[in-house]
Amino acid sequence: MTAASLSVSGLTVGYGPVQALDGVSIEVPEGAVVTVLGGNGAGKSTLMRAISHTLGFSGGAIRGGTVSFGGQRLDRLAPDRVVATGVVQVPEGRRVFARMSVADNLRAGTLGASGGRRAAARALDRVHELFPVLKDRAGQVAGLLSGGEQQMLALGRALMAGPRLLLLDEPSLGLAPLMAKRIAEAVREINAQGTSVLLVEQNAALALGVARYAYVLEVGKVTLAGTAAELSGSDEVRHRYLGVV
Ligand code: ATP
């Protein structure tokens, strides 16, 4: 394992009596895009919250297993310390601060980041290059952006923290196909600039087009794993997730 790889091993998570993950193991090698596919309720968001160690906010808890990044145990750190290691989550539903301006939303992304002012200025340039609309709309309140633009803002805010690994929870959810494609291109670009990505998606075609490795999660368990090319060719993935009959 290289320095900045993520390793989830035997992870078991519950919400009270509900067991949401059961012995899940996944790896995100440094520099890779890895996707976790699964239907509604499979446990995808739970996996993301367990990695960012924000489960407590939704009443969940890790019952077994480990989460490590670059050899450091994330499951023993407070959520803000997880961000400081370089692991940054973009939650499902792109929760931007609707009443704050686009610029202030981006600024909020630097809270908890380890770099100083210069790093923040560089990160802002990078975000503006990736999503020019966020520069054009800097003074506008975020709640007035379209769904796709809000997803760009949520991604941009996460990039402001200078992530080494980005956790993306359903970035294409609710977006028109063209906008979903634009987001997928942005994920590719972010990865090309050196950030590893763990992407959970219901849109399997989009995710497999971006990822190098893929896992299928069903009712809290990993049922398939392989390269994205292998999974794209699997009958089960084609039938269940790509809609091929
Ligand atoms: P979706 O795509 O619908 O968000 P998902 O794959 O992300 O689904 P999770 O949201 O992780 O799935 O849910 C996994 C299981 O845990 C489901 O059975 C769900 O009902 C349960 N669950 C999720 N959040 C909670 C919670 N806060 N309290 C109780 N049970 C929960």
PDB file of C-alpha atoms and ligand atoms in Angstrom:
ATOM      1  CA  MET A   1       0.000   0.000   0.000  1.00  0.00           C
ATOM      2  CA  THR A   2       1.256   3.443  -0.917  1.00  0.00           C
ATOM      3  CA  ALA A   3       1.265   6.428   1.409  1.00  0.00           C
ATOM      4  CA  ALA A   4      -2.116   7.899   0.525  1.00  0.00           C
ATOM      5  CA  SER A   5      -4.216   4.819  -0.079  1.00  0.00           C
ATOM      6  CA  LEU A   6      -7.476   4.145   1.730  1.00  0.00           C
ATOM      7  CA  SER A   7      -8.084   0.764   3.249  1.00  0.00           C
ATOM      8  CA  VAL A   8     -11.458  -0.260   4.671  1.00  0.00           C
ATOM      9  CA  SER A   9     -11.317  -3.643   6.325  1.00  0.00           C
ATOM     10  CA  GLY A  10     -14.161  -5.757   7.694  1.00  0.00           C
ATOM     11  CA  LEU A  11     -16.301  -2.696   8.376  1.00  0.00           C
ATOM     12  CA  THR A  12     -19.542  -3.334  10.240  1.00  0.00           C
ATOM     13  CA  VAL A  13     -21.891  -0.420  10.952  1.00  0.00           C
ATOM     14  CA  GLY A  14     -25.253  -0.196  12.664  1.00  0.00           C
ATOM     15  CA  TYR A  15     -27.982   2.332  13.384  1.00  0.00           C
ATOM     16  CA  GLY A  16     -29.460   0.978  16.600  1.00  0.00           C
ATOM     17  CA  PRO A  17     -30.946  -2.396  15.672  1.00  0.00           C
ATOM     18  CA  VAL A  18     -30.374  -1.845  11.909  1.00  0.00           C
ATOM     19  CA  GLN A  19     -27.158  -3.365  10.555  1.00  0.00           C
ATOM     20  CA  ALA A  20     -26.293  -1.256   7.508  1.00  0.00           C
ATOM     21  CA  LEU A  21     -22.804  -2.646   6.665  1.00  0.00           C
ATOM     22  CA  ASP A  22     -21.586  -6.159   7.325  1.00  0.00           C
ATOM     23  CA  GLY A  23     -17.851  -6.803   7.027  1.00  0.00           C
ATOM     24  CA  VAL A  24     -17.173  -4.470   4.097  1.00  0.00           C
ATOM     25  CA  SER A  25     -13.603  -4.317   2.746  1.00  0.00           C
ATOM     26  CA  ILE A  26     -12.518  -1.946  -0.019  1.00  0.00           C
ATOM     27  CA  GLU A  27      -9.283  -0.347  -1.176  1.00  0.00           C
ATOM     28  CA  VAL A  28      -8.671   2.962  -2.916  1.00  0.00           C
ATOM     29  CA  PRO A  29      -5.071   3.000  -4.172  1.00  0.00           C
ATOM     30  CA  GLU A  30      -3.365   6.378  -4.296  1.00  0.00           C
ATOM     31  CA  GLY A  31      -4.257   8.214  -7.509  1.00  0.00           C
ATOM     32  CA  ALA A  32      -7.192   5.978  -8.435  1.00  0.00           C
ATOM     33  CA  VAL A  33     -10.892   6.555  -8.980  1.00  0.00           C
ATOM     34  CA  VAL A  34     -12.820   3.738  -7.326  1.00  0.00           C
ATOM     35  CA  THR A  35     -16.580   3.372  -7.462  1.00  0.00           C
ATOM     36  CA  VAL A  36     -19.068   1.593  -5.225  1.00  0.00           C
ATOM     37  CA  LEU A  37     -22.302   0.713  -7.021  1.00  0.00           C
ATOM     38  CA  GLY A  38     -25.515  -0.259  -5.306  1.00  0.00           C
ATOM     39  CA  GLY A  39     -29.225   0.357  -5.259  1.00  0.00           C
ATOM     40  CA  ASN A  40     -31.315   2.239  -2.715  1.00  0.00           C
ATOM     41  CA  GLY A  41     -30.493   1.305   0.853  1.00  0.00           C
ATOM     42  CA  ALA A  42     -27.459  -0.835  -0.084  1.00  0.00           C
ATOM     43  CA  GLY A  43     -25.332   1.078   2.414  1.00  0.00           C
ATOM     44  CA  LYS A  44     -23.403   3.436   0.142  1.00  0.00           C
ATOM     45  CA  SER A  45     -23.968   6.614   2.140  1.00  0.00           C
ATOM     46  CA  THR A  46     -23.288   4.720   5.338  1.00  0.00           C
ATOM     47  CA  LEU A  47     -19.906   3.640   3.956  1.00  0.00           C
ATOM     48  CA  MET A  48     -19.031   7.260   3.124  1.00  0.00           C
ATOM     49  CA  ARG A  49     -20.098   8.486   6.572  1.00  0.00           C
ATOM     50  CA  ALA A  50     -18.066   5.719   8.220  1.00  0.00           C
ATOM     51  CA  ILE A  51     -14.947   6.744   6.266  1.00  0.00           C
ATOM     52  CA  SER A  52     -15.340  10.459   7.075  1.00  0.00           C
ATOM     53  CA  HIS A  53     -16.273   9.406  10.620  1.00  0.00           C
ATOM     54  CA  THR A  54     -19.447  11.512  10.549  1.00  0.00           C
ATOM     55  CA  LEU A  55     -21.763   8.578  11.287  1.00  0.00           C
ATOM     56  CA  GLY A  56     -22.573   9.883  14.743  1.00  0.00           C
ATOM     57  CA  PHE A  57     -24.571  12.762  13.222  1.00  0.00           C
ATOM     58  CA  SER A  58     -27.086  10.280  11.799  1.00  0.00           C
ATOM     59  CA  GLY A  59     -27.193   7.990  14.840  1.00  0.00           C
ATOM     60  CA  GLY A  60     -24.892   5.310  13.433  1.00  0.00           C
ATOM     61  CA  ALA A  61     -21.811   3.674  14.899  1.00  0.00           C
ATOM     62  CA  ILE A  62     -18.923   1.502  13.737  1.00  0.00           C
ATOM     63  CA  ARG A  63     -19.310  -1.921  15.370  1.00  0.00           C
ATOM     64  CA  GLY A  64     -16.258  -3.600  13.888  1.00  0.00           C
ATOM     65  CA  GLY A  65     -13.448  -3.310  11.372  1.00  0.00           C
ATOM     66  CA  THR A  66     -11.076  -0.491  10.523  1.00  0.00           C
ATOM     67  CA  VAL A  67     -10.693   2.499   8.198  1.00  0.00           C
ATOM     68  CA  SER A  68      -7.120   3.590   7.453  1.00  0.00           C
ATOM     69  CA  PHE A  69      -5.686   6.263   5.198  1.00  0.00           C
ATOM     70  CA  GLY A  70      -1.969   6.257   4.552  1.00  0.00           C
ATOM     71  CA  GLY A  71      -1.616   3.851   7.466  1.00  0.00           C
ATOM     72  CA  GLN A  72      -3.441   6.160   9.905  1.00  0.00           C
ATOM     73  CA  ARG A  73      -6.659   4.957  11.573  1.00  0.00           C
ATOM     74  CA  LEU A  74      -9.463   7.365  10.578  1.00  0.00           C
ATOM     75  CA  ASP A  75     -12.048   5.574  12.692  1.00  0.00           C
ATOM     76  CA  ARG A  76     -10.243   6.846  15.791  1.00  0.00           C
ATOM     77  CA  LEU A  77     -10.230  10.509  14.698  1.00  0.00           C
ATOM     78  CA  ALA A  78     -12.828  13.265  15.121  1.00  0.00           C
ATOM     79  CA  PRO A  79     -14.395  14.331  11.784  1.00  0.00           C
ATOM     80  CA  ASP A  80     -12.363  17.571  11.579  1.00  0.00           C
ATOM     81  CA  ARG A  81      -9.152  15.598  12.083  1.00  0.00           C
ATOM     82  CA  VAL A  82     -10.190  13.282   9.242  1.00  0.00           C
ATOM     83  CA  VAL A  83     -10.437  16.353   6.966  1.00  0.00           C
ATOM     84  CA  ALA A  84      -6.967  17.407   8.100  1.00  0.00           C
ATOM     85  CA  THR A  85      -5.559  14.058   6.875  1.00  0.00           C
ATOM     86  CA  GLY A  86      -6.799  14.998   3.383  1.00  0.00           C
ATOM     87  CA  VAL A  87      -9.957  12.877   3.259  1.00  0.00           C
ATOM     88  CA  VAL A  88     -12.851  15.181   2.327  1.00  0.00           C
ATOM     89  CA  GLN A  89     -16.468  14.220   1.746  1.00  0.00           C
ATOM     90  CA  VAL A  90     -19.040  15.792  -0.569  1.00  0.00           C
ATOM     91  CA  PRO A  91     -22.280  14.578   0.993  1.00  0.00           C
ATOM     92  CA  GLU A  92     -25.315  13.386  -0.933  1.00  0.00           C
ATOM     93  CA  GLY A  93     -27.756  16.157  -1.762  1.00  0.00           C
ATOM     94  CA  ARG A  94     -24.979  18.741  -2.271  1.00  0.00           C
ATOM     95  CA  ARG A  95     -25.646  20.605   0.941  1.00  0.00           C
ATOM     96  CA  VAL A  96     -24.432  24.074   0.059  1.00  0.00           C
ATOM     97  CA  PHE A  97     -25.109  26.992   2.385  1.00  0.00           C
ATOM     98  CA  ALA A  98     -28.116  28.330   0.450  1.00  0.00           C
ATOM     99  CA  ARG A  99     -28.161  31.845   1.939  1.00  0.00           C
ATOM    100  CA  MET A 100     -24.442  32.423   1.697  1.00  0.00           C
ATOM    101  CA  SER A 101     -22.735  33.681  -1.454  1.00  0.00           C
ATOM    102  CA  VAL A 102     -20.889  31.323  -3.755  1.00  0.00           C
ATOM    103  CA  ALA A 103     -17.584  32.920  -2.681  1.00  0.00           C
ATOM    104  CA  ASP A 104     -18.368  32.431   1.023  1.00  0.00           C
ATOM    105  CA  ASN A 105     -19.361  28.808   0.436  1.00  0.00           C
ATOM    106  CA  LEU A 106     -15.966  28.233  -1.161  1.00  0.00           C
ATOM    107  CA  ARG A 107     -14.203  30.071   1.650  1.00  0.00           C
ATOM    108  CA  ALA A 108     -15.968  27.805   4.160  1.00  0.00           C
ATOM    109  CA  GLY A 109     -14.231  24.862   2.482  1.00  0.00           C
ATOM    110  CA  THR A 110     -10.857  26.016   3.743  1.00  0.00           C
ATOM    111  CA  LEU A 111     -11.927  25.727   7.399  1.00  0.00           C
ATOM    112  CA  GLY A 112     -10.081  22.786   8.865  1.00  0.00           C
ATOM    113  CA  ALA A 113      -7.700  22.585   5.914  1.00  0.00           C
ATOM    114  CA  SER A 114      -4.036  22.363   6.776  1.00  0.00           C
ATOM    115  CA  GLY A 115      -2.640  24.852   4.198  1.00  0.00           C
ATOM    116  CA  GLY A 116      -2.356  28.608   4.760  1.00  0.00           C
ATOM    117  CA  ARG A 117      -3.617  31.606   2.767  1.00  0.00           C
ATOM    118  CA  ARG A 118      -1.437  30.873  -0.233  1.00  0.00           C
ATOM    119  CA  ALA A 119      -2.730  27.320  -0.457  1.00  0.00           C
ATOM    120  CA  ALA A 120      -6.291  28.681  -0.265  1.00  0.00           C
ATOM    121  CA  ALA A 121      -5.641  31.194  -3.072  1.00  0.00           C
ATOM    122  CA  ARG A 122      -4.168  28.448  -5.258  1.00  0.00           C
ATOM    123  CA  ALA A 123      -7.113  26.180  -4.499  1.00  0.00           C
ATOM    124  CA  LEU A 124      -9.553  28.966  -5.434  1.00  0.00           C
ATOM    125  CA  ASP A 125      -7.789  29.494  -8.798  1.00  0.00           C
ATOM    126  CA  ARG A 126      -8.013  25.777  -9.444  1.00  0.00           C
ATOM    127  CA  VAL A 127     -11.738  25.691  -8.597  1.00  0.00           C
ATOM    128  CA  HIS A 128     -12.430  28.690 -10.840  1.00  0.00           C
ATOM    129  CA  GLU A 129     -10.530  27.045 -13.697  1.00  0.00           C
ATOM    130  CA  LEU A 130     -12.501  23.853 -13.278  1.00  0.00           C
ATOM    131  CA  PHE A 131     -15.879  25.574 -12.869  1.00  0.00           C
ATOM    132  CA  PRO A 132     -15.730  29.102 -14.394  1.00  0.00           C
ATOM    133  CA  VAL A 133     -19.417  29.614 -13.506  1.00  0.00           C
ATOM    134  CA  LEU A 134     -18.440  29.765  -9.822  1.00  0.00           C
ATOM    135  CA  LYS A 135     -16.228  32.754 -10.586  1.00  0.00           C
ATOM    136  CA  ASP A 136     -18.940  34.467 -12.640  1.00  0.00           C
ATOM    137  CA  ARG A 137     -21.474  33.910  -9.836  1.00  0.00           C
ATOM    138  CA  ALA A 138     -19.136  34.600  -6.909  1.00  0.00           C
ATOM    139  CA  GLY A 139     -21.409  37.241  -5.347  1.00  0.00           C
ATOM    140  CA  GLN A 140     -24.698  35.419  -5.888  1.00  0.00           C
ATOM    141  CA  VAL A 141     -26.392  33.467  -3.078  1.00  0.00           C
ATOM    142  CA  ALA A 142     -25.853  29.741  -3.535  1.00  0.00           C
ATOM    143  CA  GLY A 143     -29.540  28.868  -3.210  1.00  0.00           C
ATOM    144  CA  LEU A 144     -30.225  30.535  -6.558  1.00  0.00           C
ATOM    145  CA  LEU A 145     -27.844  28.279  -8.502  1.00  0.00           C
ATOM    146  CA  SER A 146     -29.214  25.425 -10.619  1.00  0.00           C
ATOM    147  CA  GLY A 147     -28.890  21.865  -9.290  1.00  0.00           C
ATOM    148  CA  GLY A 148     -25.847  21.195 -11.444  1.00  0.00           C
ATOM    149  CA  GLU A 149     -24.184  24.442 -10.409  1.00  0.00           C
ATOM    150  CA  GLN A 150     -24.833  23.601  -6.752  1.00  0.00           C
ATOM    151  CA  GLN A 151     -23.119  20.246  -7.308  1.00  0.00           C
ATOM    152  CA  MET A 152     -20.168  22.131  -8.811  1.00  0.00           C
ATOM    153  CA  LEU A 153     -20.137  24.386  -5.752  1.00  0.00           C
ATOM    154  CA  ALA A 154     -20.241  21.406  -3.378  1.00  0.00           C
ATOM    155  CA  LEU A 155     -17.319  19.875  -5.290  1.00  0.00           C
ATOM    156  CA  GLY A 156     -15.495  23.194  -5.372  1.00  0.00           C
ATOM    157  CA  ARG A 157     -15.932  23.674  -1.637  1.00  0.00           C
ATOM    158  CA  ALA A 158     -14.444  20.235  -0.995  1.00  0.00           C
ATOM    159  CA  LEU A 159     -11.506  21.054  -3.297  1.00  0.00           C
ATOM    160  CA  MET A 160     -10.783  24.185  -1.236  1.00  0.00           C
ATOM    161  CA  ALA A 161      -9.681  21.881   1.591  1.00  0.00           C
ATOM    162  CA  GLY A 162      -6.896  20.516  -0.653  1.00  0.00           C
ATOM    163  CA  PRO A 163      -8.068  16.886  -0.535  1.00  0.00           C
ATOM    164  CA  ARG A 164      -5.838  13.922  -1.217  1.00  0.00           C
ATOM    165  CA  LEU A 165      -8.917  11.689  -1.337  1.00  0.00           C
ATOM    166  CA  LEU A 166     -12.368  12.961  -2.276  1.00  0.00           C
ATOM    167  CA  LEU A 167     -15.460  11.045  -1.139  1.00  0.00           C
ATOM    168  CA  LEU A 168     -18.306  11.716  -3.584  1.00  0.00           C
ATOM    169  CA  ASP A 169     -21.800  10.575  -2.646  1.00  0.00           C
ATOM    170  CA  GLU A 170     -24.077  10.372  -5.712  1.00  0.00           C
ATOM    171  CA  PRO A 171     -22.881  13.539  -7.475  1.00  0.00           C
ATOM    172  CA  SER A 172     -25.156  12.882 -10.480  1.00  0.00           C
ATOM    173  CA  LEU A 173     -28.341  12.460  -8.428  1.00  0.00           C
ATOM    174  CA  GLY A 174     -31.222  14.492  -9.845  1.00  0.00           C
ATOM    175  CA  LEU A 175     -29.139  16.064 -12.624  1.00  0.00           C
ATOM    176  CA  ALA A 176     -30.037  16.164 -16.313  1.00  0.00           C
ATOM    177  CA  PRO A 177     -27.852  13.791 -18.398  1.00  0.00           C
ATOM    178  CA  LEU A 178     -25.773  16.585 -19.880  1.00  0.00           C
ATOM    179  CA  MET A 179     -25.007  18.078 -16.462  1.00  0.00           C
ATOM    180  CA  ALA A 180     -24.221  14.601 -15.061  1.00  0.00           C
ATOM    181  CA  LYS A 181     -21.736  14.178 -17.909  1.00  0.00           C
ATOM    182  CA  ARG A 182     -20.164  17.539 -17.078  1.00  0.00           C
ATOM    183  CA  ILE A 183     -19.747  16.465 -13.445  1.00  0.00           C
ATOM    184  CA  ALA A 184     -18.181  13.165 -14.552  1.00  0.00           C
ATOM    185  CA  GLU A 185     -15.691  15.131 -16.672  1.00  0.00           C
ATOM    186  CA  ALA A 186     -14.865  17.298 -13.664  1.00  0.00           C
ATOM    187  CA  VAL A 187     -14.210  14.194 -11.559  1.00  0.00           C
ATOM    188  CA  ARG A 188     -11.830  12.942 -14.258  1.00  0.00           C
ATOM    189  CA  GLU A 189     -10.047  16.296 -14.293  1.00  0.00           C
ATOM    190  CA  ILE A 190      -9.792  16.444 -10.485  1.00  0.00           C
ATOM    191  CA  ASN A 191      -8.280  12.959 -10.530  1.00  0.00           C
ATOM    192  CA  ALA A 192      -5.861  13.865 -13.331  1.00  0.00           C
ATOM    193  CA  GLN A 193      -4.601  16.681 -11.100  1.00  0.00           C
ATOM    194  CA  GLY A 194      -3.637  14.143  -8.447  1.00  0.00           C
ATOM    195  CA  THR A 195      -6.622  13.612  -6.141  1.00  0.00           C
ATOM    196  CA  SER A 196      -7.870  10.067  -5.512  1.00  0.00           C
ATOM    197  CA  VAL A 197     -11.643   9.649  -5.649  1.00  0.00           C
ATOM    198  CA  LEU A 198     -14.105   7.260  -4.045  1.00  0.00           C
ATOM    199  CA  LEU A 199     -17.382   7.635  -5.907  1.00  0.00           C
ATOM    200  CA  VAL A 200     -20.665   6.050  -4.868  1.00  0.00           C
ATOM    201  CA  GLU A 201     -23.344   6.103  -7.524  1.00  0.00           C
ATOM    202  CA  GLN A 202     -26.639   4.631  -8.593  1.00  0.00           C
ATOM    203  CA  ASN A 203     -25.754   5.752 -12.126  1.00  0.00           C
ATOM    204  CA  ALA A 204     -23.530   2.764 -12.893  1.00  0.00           C
ATOM    205  CA  ALA A 205     -22.810   3.720 -16.504  1.00  0.00           C
ATOM    206  CA  LEU A 206     -21.449   7.087 -15.443  1.00  0.00           C
ATOM    207  CA  ALA A 207     -19.433   5.668 -12.543  1.00  0.00           C
ATOM    208  CA  LEU A 208     -17.895   2.804 -14.542  1.00  0.00           C
ATOM    209  CA  GLY A 209     -16.915   5.295 -17.236  1.00  0.00           C
ATOM    210  CA  VAL A 210     -14.810   7.254 -14.752  1.00  0.00           C
ATOM    211  CA  ALA A 211     -13.500   4.599 -12.354  1.00  0.00           C
ATOM    212  CA  ARG A 212     -10.530   2.255 -12.551  1.00  0.00           C
ATOM    213  CA  TYR A 213     -11.871  -0.216  -9.955  1.00  0.00           C
ATOM    214  CA  ALA A 214     -15.399  -0.975  -8.867  1.00  0.00           C
ATOM    215  CA  TYR A 215     -17.296  -2.746  -6.109  1.00  0.00           C
ATOM    216  CA  VAL A 216     -20.943  -3.751  -5.916  1.00  0.00           C
ATOM    217  CA  LEU A 217     -22.598  -3.340  -2.526  1.00  0.00           C
ATOM    218  CA  GLU A 218     -25.845  -5.188  -1.819  1.00  0.00           C
ATOM    219  CA  VAL A 219     -27.662  -5.059   1.508  1.00  0.00           C
ATOM    220  CA  GLY A 220     -24.512  -4.076   3.364  1.00  0.00           C
ATOM    221  CA  LYS A 221     -22.139  -6.582   1.758  1.00  0.00           C
ATOM    222  CA  VAL A 222     -19.635  -6.425  -1.106  1.00  0.00           C
ATOM    223  CA  THR A 223     -20.870  -8.968  -3.652  1.00  0.00           C
ATOM    224  CA  LEU A 224     -18.613  -8.176  -6.625  1.00  0.00           C
ATOM    225  CA  ALA A 225     -15.243  -6.469  -7.081  1.00  0.00           C
ATOM    226  CA  GLY A 226     -12.892  -5.942  -9.986  1.00  0.00           C
ATOM    227  CA  THR A 227     -11.619  -3.484 -12.525  1.00  0.00           C
ATOM    228  CA  ALA A 228     -14.270  -1.200 -13.995  1.00  0.00           C
ATOM    229  CA  ALA A 229     -13.791  -3.001 -17.319  1.00  0.00           C
ATOM    230  CA  GLU A 230     -14.388  -6.395 -15.690  1.00  0.00           C
ATOM    231  CA  LEU A 231     -17.532  -5.229 -13.928  1.00  0.00           C
ATOM    232  CA  SER A 232     -18.841  -3.501 -17.055  1.00  0.00           C
ATOM    233  CA  GLY A 233     -18.628  -6.899 -18.771  1.00  0.00           C
ATOM    234  CA  SER A 234     -20.245  -8.872 -15.943  1.00  0.00           C
ATOM    235  CA  ASP A 235     -23.744 -10.180 -16.734  1.00  0.00           C
ATOM    236  CA  GLU A 236     -24.964  -9.349 -13.263  1.00  0.00           C
ATOM    237  CA  VAL A 237     -23.804  -5.727 -13.432  1.00  0.00           C
ATOM    238  CA  ARG A 238     -25.161  -5.379 -16.977  1.00  0.00           C
ATOM    239  CA  HIS A 239     -28.581  -6.682 -15.969  1.00  0.00           C
ATOM    240  CA  ARG A 240     -28.966  -5.122 -12.551  1.00  0.00           C
ATOM    241  CA  TYR A 241     -27.121  -1.838 -12.863  1.00  0.00           C
ATOM    242  CA  LEU A 242     -26.701  -1.011 -16.544  1.00  0.00           C
ATOM    243  CA  GLY A 243     -30.237  -1.932 -17.562  1.00  0.00           C
ATOM    244  CA  VAL A 244     -29.118  -4.360 -20.297  1.00  0.00           C
ATOM    245  CA  VAL A 245     -31.728  -7.079 -20.769  1.00  0.00           C
TER     246      VAL A 245
HETATM  247  P1  ATP B   1     -29.544   5.616  -0.928  1.00  0.00           P
HETATM  248  O1  ATP B   1     -28.993   5.554  -2.286  1.00  0.00           O
HETATM  249  O2  ATP B   1     -31.023   5.418  -0.872  1.00  0.00           O
HETATM  250  O3  ATP B   1     -29.060   6.777  -0.113  1.00  0.00           O
HETATM  251  P2  ATP B   1     -27.597   3.938   0.367  1.00  0.00           P
HETATM  252  O4  ATP B   1     -27.013   2.813  -0.410  1.00  0.00           O
HETATM  253  O5  ATP B   1     -26.791   5.166   0.506  1.00  0.00           O
HETATM  254  O6  ATP B   1     -29.015   4.286  -0.190  1.00  0.00           O
HETATM  255  P3  ATP B   1     -27.770   3.992   3.228  1.00  0.00           P
HETATM  256  O7  ATP B   1     -28.415   5.327   3.267  1.00  0.00           O
HETATM  257  O8  ATP B   1     -26.351   3.873   3.641  1.00  0.00           O
HETATM  258  O9  ATP B   1     -27.939   3.339   1.799  1.00  0.00           O
HETATM  259  O10 ATP B   1     -28.665   3.002   4.116  1.00  0.00           O
HETATM  260  C1  ATP B   1     -28.286   1.657   4.425  1.00  0.00           C
HETATM  261  C2  ATP B   1     -29.280   1.072   5.416  1.00  0.00           C
HETATM  262  O11 ATP B   1     -29.199   1.781   6.657  1.00  0.00           O
HETATM  263  C3  ATP B   1     -30.728   1.159   4.979  1.00  0.00           C
HETATM  264  O12 ATP B   1     -31.390   0.004   5.447  1.00  0.00           O
HETATM  265  C4  ATP B   1     -31.231   2.395   5.687  1.00  0.00           C
HETATM  266  O13 ATP B   1     -32.621   2.296   5.938  1.00  0.00           O
HETATM  267  C5  ATP B   1     -30.446   2.364   6.993  1.00  0.00           C
HETATM  268  N1  ATP B   1     -30.213   3.732   7.516  1.00  0.00           N
HETATM  269  C6  ATP B   1     -29.529   4.722   6.881  1.00  0.00           C
HETATM  270  N2  ATP B   1     -29.470   5.839   7.657  1.00  0.00           N
HETATM  271  C7  ATP B   1     -30.115   5.523   8.797  1.00  0.00           C
HETATM  272  C8  ATP B   1     -30.397   6.243  10.015  1.00  0.00           C
HETATM  273  N3  ATP B   1     -29.956   7.497  10.184  1.00  0.00           N
HETATM  274  N4  ATP B   1     -31.082   5.588  10.982  1.00  0.00           N
HETATM  275  C9  ATP B   1     -31.511   4.328  10.806  1.00  0.00           C
HETATM  276  N5  ATP B   1     -31.276   3.580   9.709  1.00  0.00           N
HETATM  277  C10 ATP B   1     -30.587   4.172   8.707  1.00  0.00           C
END
